mmCIF file with all atom_site columns, C-alpha atoms in Angstrom:
data_model
loop_
_atom_site.group_PDB
_atom_site.id
_atom_site.type_symbol
_atom_site.label_atom_id
_atom_site.label_alt_id
_atom_site.label_comp_id
_atom_site.label_asym_id
_atom_site.label_entity_id
_atom_site.label_seq_id
_atom_site.pdbx_PDB_ins_code
_atom_site.Cartn_x
_atom_site.Cartn_y
_atom_site.Cartn_z
_atom_site.occupancy
_atom_site.B_iso_or_equiv
_atom_site.pdbx_formal_charge
_atom_site.auth_seq_id
_atom_site.auth_comp_id
_atom_site.auth_asym_id
_atom_site.auth_atom_id
_atom_site.pdbx_PDB_model_num
ATOM 1   C CA . GLY A 1 1   ? 239.022 101.955 209.240 1.00 84.00 ? 1   GLY A CA 1
ATOM 2   C CA . LEU A 1 2   ? 236.026 100.926 207.148 1.00 82.00 ? 2   LEU A CA 1
ATOM 3   C CA . PRO A 1 3   ? 233.627 97.984  207.353 1.00 84.00 ? 3   PRO A CA 1
ATOM 4   C CA . ALA A 1 4   ? 234.266 95.087  204.978 1.00 91.00 ? 4   ALA A CA 1
ATOM 5   C CA . VAL A 1 5   ? 231.393 93.116  203.481 1.00 92.00 ? 5   VAL A CA 1
ATOM 6   C CA . ALA A 1 6   ? 231.528 89.833  201.590 1.00 94.00 ? 6   ALA A CA 1
ATOM 7   C CA . ASP A 1 7   ? 228.996 87.307  200.412 1.00 94.00 ? 7   ASP A CA 1
ATOM 8   C CA . ASP A 1 8   ? 228.795 84.000  198.637 1.00 95.00 ? 8   ASP A CA 1
ATOM 9   C CA . SER A 1 9   ? 225.800 82.103  197.453 1.00 95.00 ? 9   SER A CA 1
ATOM 10  C CA . GLY A 1 10  ? 224.696 79.152  195.445 1.00 96.00 ? 10  GLY A CA 1
ATOM 11  C CA . LEU A 1 11  ? 222.033 76.687  194.497 1.00 97.00 ? 11  LEU A CA 1
ATOM 12  C CA . CYS A 1 12  ? 221.597 73.795  196.920 1.00 98.00 ? 12  CYS A CA 1
ATOM 13  C CA . VAL A 1 13  ? 219.829 70.815  195.345 1.00 98.00 ? 13  VAL A CA 1
ATOM 14  C CA . ASP A 1 14  ? 218.434 68.369  197.878 1.00 98.00 ? 14  ASP A CA 1
ATOM 15  C CA . ALA A 1 15  ? 218.742 65.360  195.538 1.00 98.00 ? 15  ALA A CA 1
ATOM 16  C CA . LEU A 1 16  ? 222.447 66.237  195.119 1.00 98.00 ? 16  LEU A CA 1
ATOM 17  C CA . ASN A 1 17  ? 223.094 66.441  198.885 1.00 98.00 ? 17  ASN A CA 1
ATOM 18  C CA . GLY A 1 18  ? 223.167 70.251  198.780 1.00 97.00 ? 18  GLY A CA 1
ATOM 19  C CA . MET A 1 19  ? 225.446 70.564  195.785 1.00 97.00 ? 19  MET A CA 1
ATOM 20  C CA . PRO A 1 20  ? 226.476 72.522  193.812 1.00 97.00 ? 20  PRO A CA 1
ATOM 21  C CA . GLY A 1 21  ? 226.314 75.081  196.662 1.00 95.00 ? 21  GLY A CA 1
ATOM 22  C CA . VAL A 1 22  ? 229.190 77.562  196.588 1.00 92.00 ? 22  VAL A CA 1
ATOM 23  C CA . LEU A 1 23  ? 230.484 75.779  193.491 1.00 94.00 ? 23  LEU A CA 1
ATOM 24  C CA . SER A 1 24  ? 227.357 76.770  191.522 1.00 95.00 ? 24  SER A CA 1
ATOM 25  C CA . ALA A 1 25  ? 229.089 79.229  189.177 1.00 93.00 ? 25  ALA A CA 1
ATOM 26  C CA . ARG A 1 26  ? 231.714 76.645  188.180 1.00 94.00 ? 26  ARG A CA 1
ATOM 27  C CA . TRP A 1 27  ? 229.774 73.390  188.586 1.00 94.00 ? 27  TRP A CA 1
ATOM 28  C CA . ALA A 1 28  ? 230.495 72.285  185.027 1.00 93.00 ? 28  ALA A CA 1
ATOM 29  C CA . GLY A 1 29  ? 234.159 73.284  185.179 1.00 90.00 ? 29  GLY A CA 1
ATOM 30  C CA . GLY A 1 30  ? 234.701 76.834  183.949 1.00 81.00 ? 30  GLY A CA 1
ATOM 31  C CA . HIS A 1 31  ? 233.494 79.809  185.955 1.00 82.00 ? 31  HIS A CA 1
ATOM 32  C CA . GLY A 1 32  ? 230.258 81.411  184.819 1.00 77.00 ? 32  GLY A CA 1
ATOM 33  C CA . ASP A 1 33  ? 229.200 79.064  181.997 1.00 89.00 ? 33  ASP A CA 1
ATOM 34  C CA . ASP A 1 34  ? 225.500 79.261  182.870 1.00 90.00 ? 34  ASP A CA 1
ATOM 35  C CA . ASP A 1 35  ? 224.329 76.946  180.081 1.00 92.00 ? 35  ASP A CA 1
ATOM 36  C CA . ALA A 1 36  ? 226.840 74.227  180.922 1.00 95.00 ? 36  ALA A CA 1
ATOM 37  C CA . ASN A 1 37  ? 226.056 74.486  184.649 1.00 95.00 ? 37  ASN A CA 1
ATOM 38  C CA . LEU A 1 38  ? 222.327 74.289  183.986 1.00 94.00 ? 38  LEU A CA 1
ATOM 39  C CA . ASP A 1 39  ? 222.699 71.346  181.619 1.00 95.00 ? 39  ASP A CA 1
ATOM 40  C CA . LEU A 1 40  ? 224.849 69.478  184.137 1.00 96.00 ? 40  LEU A CA 1
ATOM 41  C CA . VAL A 1 41  ? 222.399 69.928  187.020 1.00 97.00 ? 41  VAL A CA 1
ATOM 42  C CA . LEU A 1 42  ? 219.454 68.973  184.816 1.00 97.00 ? 42  LEU A CA 1
ATOM 43  C CA . GLY A 1 43  ? 221.318 65.862  183.684 1.00 97.00 ? 43  GLY A CA 1
ATOM 44  C CA . GLN A 1 44  ? 222.257 64.923  187.233 1.00 97.00 ? 44  GLN A CA 1
ATOM 45  C CA . ILE A 1 45  ? 218.645 65.039  188.411 1.00 98.00 ? 45  ILE A CA 1
ATOM 46  C CA . SER A 1 46  ? 216.955 63.843  185.219 1.00 97.00 ? 46  SER A CA 1
ATOM 47  C CA . ASP A 1 47  ? 215.658 60.676  186.891 1.00 97.00 ? 47  ASP A CA 1
ATOM 48  C CA . VAL A 1 48  ? 214.526 62.445  190.094 1.00 98.00 ? 48  VAL A CA 1
ATOM 49  C CA . PRO A 1 49  ? 210.713 62.597  190.407 1.00 97.00 ? 49  PRO A CA 1
ATOM 50  C CA . ASP A 1 50  ? 209.161 66.063  190.342 1.00 96.00 ? 50  ASP A CA 1
ATOM 51  C CA . ARG A 1 51  ? 208.133 65.903  194.016 1.00 95.00 ? 51  ARG A CA 1
ATOM 52  C CA . ARG A 1 52  ? 211.802 65.389  195.016 1.00 97.00 ? 52  ARG A CA 1
ATOM 53  C CA . ARG A 1 53  ? 213.303 68.152  192.845 1.00 98.00 ? 53  ARG A CA 1
ATOM 54  C CA . THR A 1 54  ? 213.503 70.545  195.784 1.00 98.00 ? 54  THR A CA 1
ATOM 55  C CA . ALA A 1 55  ? 216.252 73.115  196.007 1.00 98.00 ? 55  ALA A CA 1
ATOM 56  C CA . SER A 1 56  ? 217.088 76.455  197.529 1.00 98.00 ? 56  SER A CA 1
ATOM 57  C CA . PHE A 1 57  ? 219.227 79.431  196.784 1.00 97.00 ? 57  PHE A CA 1
ATOM 58  C CA . GLN A 1 58  ? 221.385 80.152  199.840 1.00 97.00 ? 58  GLN A CA 1
ATOM 59  C CA . CYS A 1 59  ? 223.489 83.203  200.644 1.00 96.00 ? 59  CYS A CA 1
ATOM 60  C CA . ALA A 1 60  ? 225.863 83.912  203.508 1.00 96.00 ? 60  ALA A CA 1
ATOM 61  C CA . ALA A 1 61  ? 226.907 87.526  203.972 1.00 94.00 ? 61  ALA A CA 1
ATOM 62  C CA . ALA A 1 62  ? 229.520 88.734  206.441 1.00 94.00 ? 62  ALA A CA 1
ATOM 63  C CA . VAL A 1 63  ? 230.525 92.116  207.763 1.00 91.00 ? 63  VAL A CA 1
ATOM 64  C CA . ALA A 1 64  ? 233.690 92.928  209.708 1.00 92.00 ? 64  ALA A CA 1
ATOM 65  C CA . LEU A 1 65  ? 233.704 96.289  211.488 1.00 86.00 ? 65  LEU A CA 1
ATOM 66  C CA . PRO A 1 66  ? 236.744 98.370  212.416 1.00 87.00 ? 66  PRO A CA 1
ATOM 67  C CA . ASP A 1 67  ? 236.143 97.682  216.123 1.00 87.00 ? 67  ASP A CA 1
ATOM 68  C CA . GLY A 1 68  ? 236.611 93.943  215.503 1.00 90.00 ? 68  GLY A CA 1
ATOM 69  C CA . THR A 1 69  ? 232.921 93.088  215.493 1.00 86.00 ? 69  THR A CA 1
ATOM 70  C CA . GLU A 1 70  ? 232.005 90.428  212.955 1.00 91.00 ? 70  GLU A CA 1
ATOM 71  C CA . ARG A 1 71  ? 228.574 89.232  211.917 1.00 89.00 ? 71  ARG A CA 1
ATOM 72  C CA . VAL A 1 72  ? 227.423 86.577  209.467 1.00 94.00 ? 72  VAL A CA 1
ATOM 73  C CA . VAL A 1 73  ? 223.830 86.316  208.280 1.00 93.00 ? 73  VAL A CA 1
ATOM 74  C CA . GLU A 1 74  ? 222.077 84.016  205.857 1.00 95.00 ? 74  GLU A CA 1
ATOM 75  C CA . GLY A 1 75  ? 219.259 84.394  203.380 1.00 96.00 ? 75  GLY A CA 1
ATOM 76  C CA . SER A 1 76  ? 217.445 81.716  201.441 1.00 97.00 ? 76  SER A CA 1
ATOM 77  C CA . VAL A 1 77  ? 214.630 81.104  199.019 1.00 98.00 ? 77  VAL A CA 1
ATOM 78  C CA . GLU A 1 78  ? 213.101 77.635  198.717 1.00 98.00 ? 78  GLU A CA 1
ATOM 79  C CA . GLY A 1 79  ? 211.768 76.164  195.502 1.00 98.00 ? 79  GLY A CA 1
ATOM 80  C CA . THR A 1 80  ? 211.785 73.343  192.995 1.00 98.00 ? 80  THR A CA 1
ATOM 81  C CA . LEU A 1 81  ? 213.744 72.687  189.832 1.00 98.00 ? 81  LEU A CA 1
ATOM 82  C CA . LEU A 1 82  ? 211.818 72.369  186.593 1.00 97.00 ? 82  LEU A CA 1
ATOM 83  C CA . ARG A 1 83  ? 212.749 69.984  183.802 1.00 97.00 ? 83  ARG A CA 1
ATOM 84  C CA . ALA A 1 84  ? 213.118 72.705  181.156 1.00 95.00 ? 84  ALA A CA 1
ATOM 85  C CA . ARG A 1 85  ? 214.151 76.351  181.055 1.00 95.00 ? 85  ARG A CA 1
ATOM 86  C CA . ARG A 1 86  ? 211.502 79.067  181.292 1.00 96.00 ? 86  ARG A CA 1
ATOM 87  C CA . GLY A 1 87  ? 212.116 82.799  181.072 1.00 94.00 ? 87  GLY A CA 1
ATOM 88  C CA . GLY A 1 88  ? 214.879 85.084  179.867 1.00 90.00 ? 88  GLY A CA 1
ATOM 89  C CA . ASN A 1 89  ? 215.556 87.289  182.884 1.00 89.00 ? 89  ASN A CA 1
ATOM 90  C CA . GLY A 1 90  ? 218.141 86.622  185.537 1.00 81.00 ? 90  GLY A CA 1
ATOM 91  C CA . PHE A 1 91  ? 221.145 84.354  185.184 1.00 86.00 ? 91  PHE A CA 1
ATOM 92  C CA . GLY A 1 92  ? 222.569 81.083  186.386 1.00 91.00 ? 92  GLY A CA 1
ATOM 93  C CA . TYR A 1 93  ? 219.910 78.628  187.486 1.00 96.00 ? 93  TYR A CA 1
ATOM 94  C CA . ASP A 1 94  ? 217.036 81.152  187.360 1.00 96.00 ? 94  ASP A CA 1
ATOM 95  C CA . PRO A 1 95  ? 215.428 79.571  184.249 1.00 96.00 ? 95  PRO A CA 1
ATOM 96  C CA . ILE A 1 96  ? 214.759 76.277  186.091 1.00 97.00 ? 96  ILE A CA 1
ATOM 97  C CA . PHE A 1 97  ? 214.142 77.550  189.652 1.00 97.00 ? 97  PHE A CA 1
ATOM 98  C CA . GLN A 1 98  ? 210.513 77.992  190.668 1.00 98.00 ? 98  GLN A CA 1
ATOM 99  C CA . PRO A 1 99  ? 210.213 79.532  194.141 1.00 98.00 ? 99  PRO A CA 1
ATOM 100 C CA . VAL A 1 100 ? 207.638 78.166  196.565 1.00 97.00 ? 100 VAL A CA 1
ATOM 101 C CA . GLY A 1 101 ? 204.390 80.103  196.192 1.00 97.00 ? 101 GLY A CA 1
ATOM 102 C CA . PHE A 1 102 ? 205.007 81.098  192.578 1.00 97.00 ? 102 PHE A CA 1
ATOM 103 C CA . ASP A 1 103 ? 203.978 79.497  189.298 1.00 97.00 ? 103 ASP A CA 1
ATOM 104 C CA . ILE A 1 104 ? 206.860 81.110  187.415 1.00 97.00 ? 104 ILE A CA 1
ATOM 105 C CA . THR A 1 105 ? 210.630 80.772  187.539 1.00 97.00 ? 105 THR A CA 1
ATOM 106 C CA . THR A 1 106 ? 212.926 83.465  188.855 1.00 96.00 ? 106 THR A CA 1
ATOM 107 C CA . ALA A 1 107 ? 213.923 84.034  185.203 1.00 96.00 ? 107 ALA A CA 1
ATOM 108 C CA . GLN A 1 108 ? 210.307 84.970  184.475 1.00 97.00 ? 108 GLN A CA 1
ATOM 109 C CA . MET A 1 109 ? 210.032 87.451  187.350 1.00 96.00 ? 109 MET A CA 1
ATOM 110 C CA . ASP A 1 110 ? 210.345 91.172  187.027 1.00 94.00 ? 110 ASP A CA 1
ATOM 111 C CA . PRO A 1 111 ? 213.407 92.499  188.861 1.00 92.00 ? 111 PRO A CA 1
ATOM 112 C CA . ALA A 1 112 ? 211.387 94.093  191.696 1.00 93.00 ? 112 ALA A CA 1
ATOM 113 C CA . THR A 1 113 ? 209.609 90.840  192.563 1.00 93.00 ? 113 THR A CA 1
ATOM 114 C CA . LYS A 1 114 ? 212.818 88.848  192.391 1.00 93.00 ? 114 LYS A CA 1
ATOM 115 C CA . ASP A 1 115 ? 214.587 91.358  194.657 1.00 92.00 ? 115 ASP A CA 1
ATOM 116 C CA . VAL A 1 116 ? 211.920 90.935  197.347 1.00 93.00 ? 116 VAL A CA 1
ATOM 117 C CA . ILE A 1 117 ? 212.419 87.152  197.593 1.00 96.00 ? 117 ILE A CA 1
ATOM 118 C CA . SER A 1 118 ? 216.127 87.043  196.700 1.00 94.00 ? 118 SER A CA 1
ATOM 119 C CA . HIS A 1 119 ? 218.400 85.049  198.992 1.00 95.00 ? 119 HIS A CA 1
ATOM 120 C CA . ARG A 1 120 ? 221.163 87.605  198.510 1.00 93.00 ? 120 ARG A CA 1
ATOM 121 C CA . GLY A 1 121 ? 218.753 90.478  199.080 1.00 93.00 ? 121 GLY A CA 1
ATOM 122 C CA . LYS A 1 122 ? 217.526 88.925  202.332 1.00 94.00 ? 122 LYS A CA 1
ATOM 123 C CA . ALA A 1 123 ? 221.064 88.461  203.615 1.00 95.00 ? 123 ALA A CA 1
ATOM 124 C CA . LEU A 1 124 ? 222.253 91.933  202.639 1.00 91.00 ? 124 LEU A CA 1
ATOM 125 C CA . ARG A 1 125 ? 219.131 93.597  204.066 1.00 92.00 ? 125 ARG A CA 1
ATOM 126 C CA . ALA A 1 126 ? 219.898 91.817  207.343 1.00 92.00 ? 126 ALA A CA 1
ATOM 127 C CA . ILE A 1 127 ? 223.469 93.116  207.357 1.00 89.00 ? 127 ILE A CA 1
ATOM 128 C CA . ALA A 1 128 ? 222.645 96.673  206.244 1.00 88.00 ? 128 ALA A CA 1
ATOM 129 C CA . PRO A 1 129 ? 221.919 98.019  209.760 1.00 84.00 ? 129 PRO A CA 1
ATOM 130 C CA . LYS A 1 130 ? 225.498 97.158  210.796 1.00 79.00 ? 130 LYS A CA 1
ATOM 131 C CA . ILE A 1 131 ? 226.915 99.137  207.864 1.00 79.00 ? 131 ILE A CA 1
ATOM 132 C CA . ALA A 1 132 ? 224.495 102.086 207.932 1.00 79.00 ? 132 ALA A CA 1
ATOM 133 C CA . PRO A 1 133 ? 226.314 104.152 210.578 1.00 77.00 ? 133 PRO A CA 1
ATOM 134 C CA . PHE A 1 134 ? 229.514 104.061 208.518 1.00 72.00 ? 134 PHE A CA 1
ATOM 135 C CA . ILE A 1 135 ? 227.867 105.536 205.437 1.00 68.00 ? 135 ILE A CA 1
ATOM 136 C CA . GLY A 1 136 ? 225.863 108.211 207.229 1.00 68.00 ? 136 GLY A CA 1
ATOM 137 C CA . ALA A 1 137 ? 222.549 106.344 207.068 1.00 65.00 ? 137 ALA A CA 1
ATOM 138 C CA . SER A 1 138 ? 220.421 105.456 210.014 1.00 62.00 ? 138 SER A CA 1
#
């Protein structure tokens, strides 16, 4: 009798044909080894010229409502991958991801700025109106 919400997201590297994608958290084998995942991606694109180091964070979020209605939305943030880590905030690939329009990585951003451009934030903000009536919000 309640809505169900789920999401998945990942880093899509153009030079790697969109990988690691949904496998981002376990790209190097074990789940959640951020350093190993980062090192692997950096190694895989080490010979890629800077102008071709494009990537995006992608998120798909879904809601299923008690009446059978289902909706899937997506959010993304485009950027480039740097050759070395910068910043200590965030997690995962944040230290090498520089969003378009910024001269800092997502690991260098304050949480409020990152939330505004976040792929997951964009997707969940798009799905929120479907959930709002069930939690007494409008």
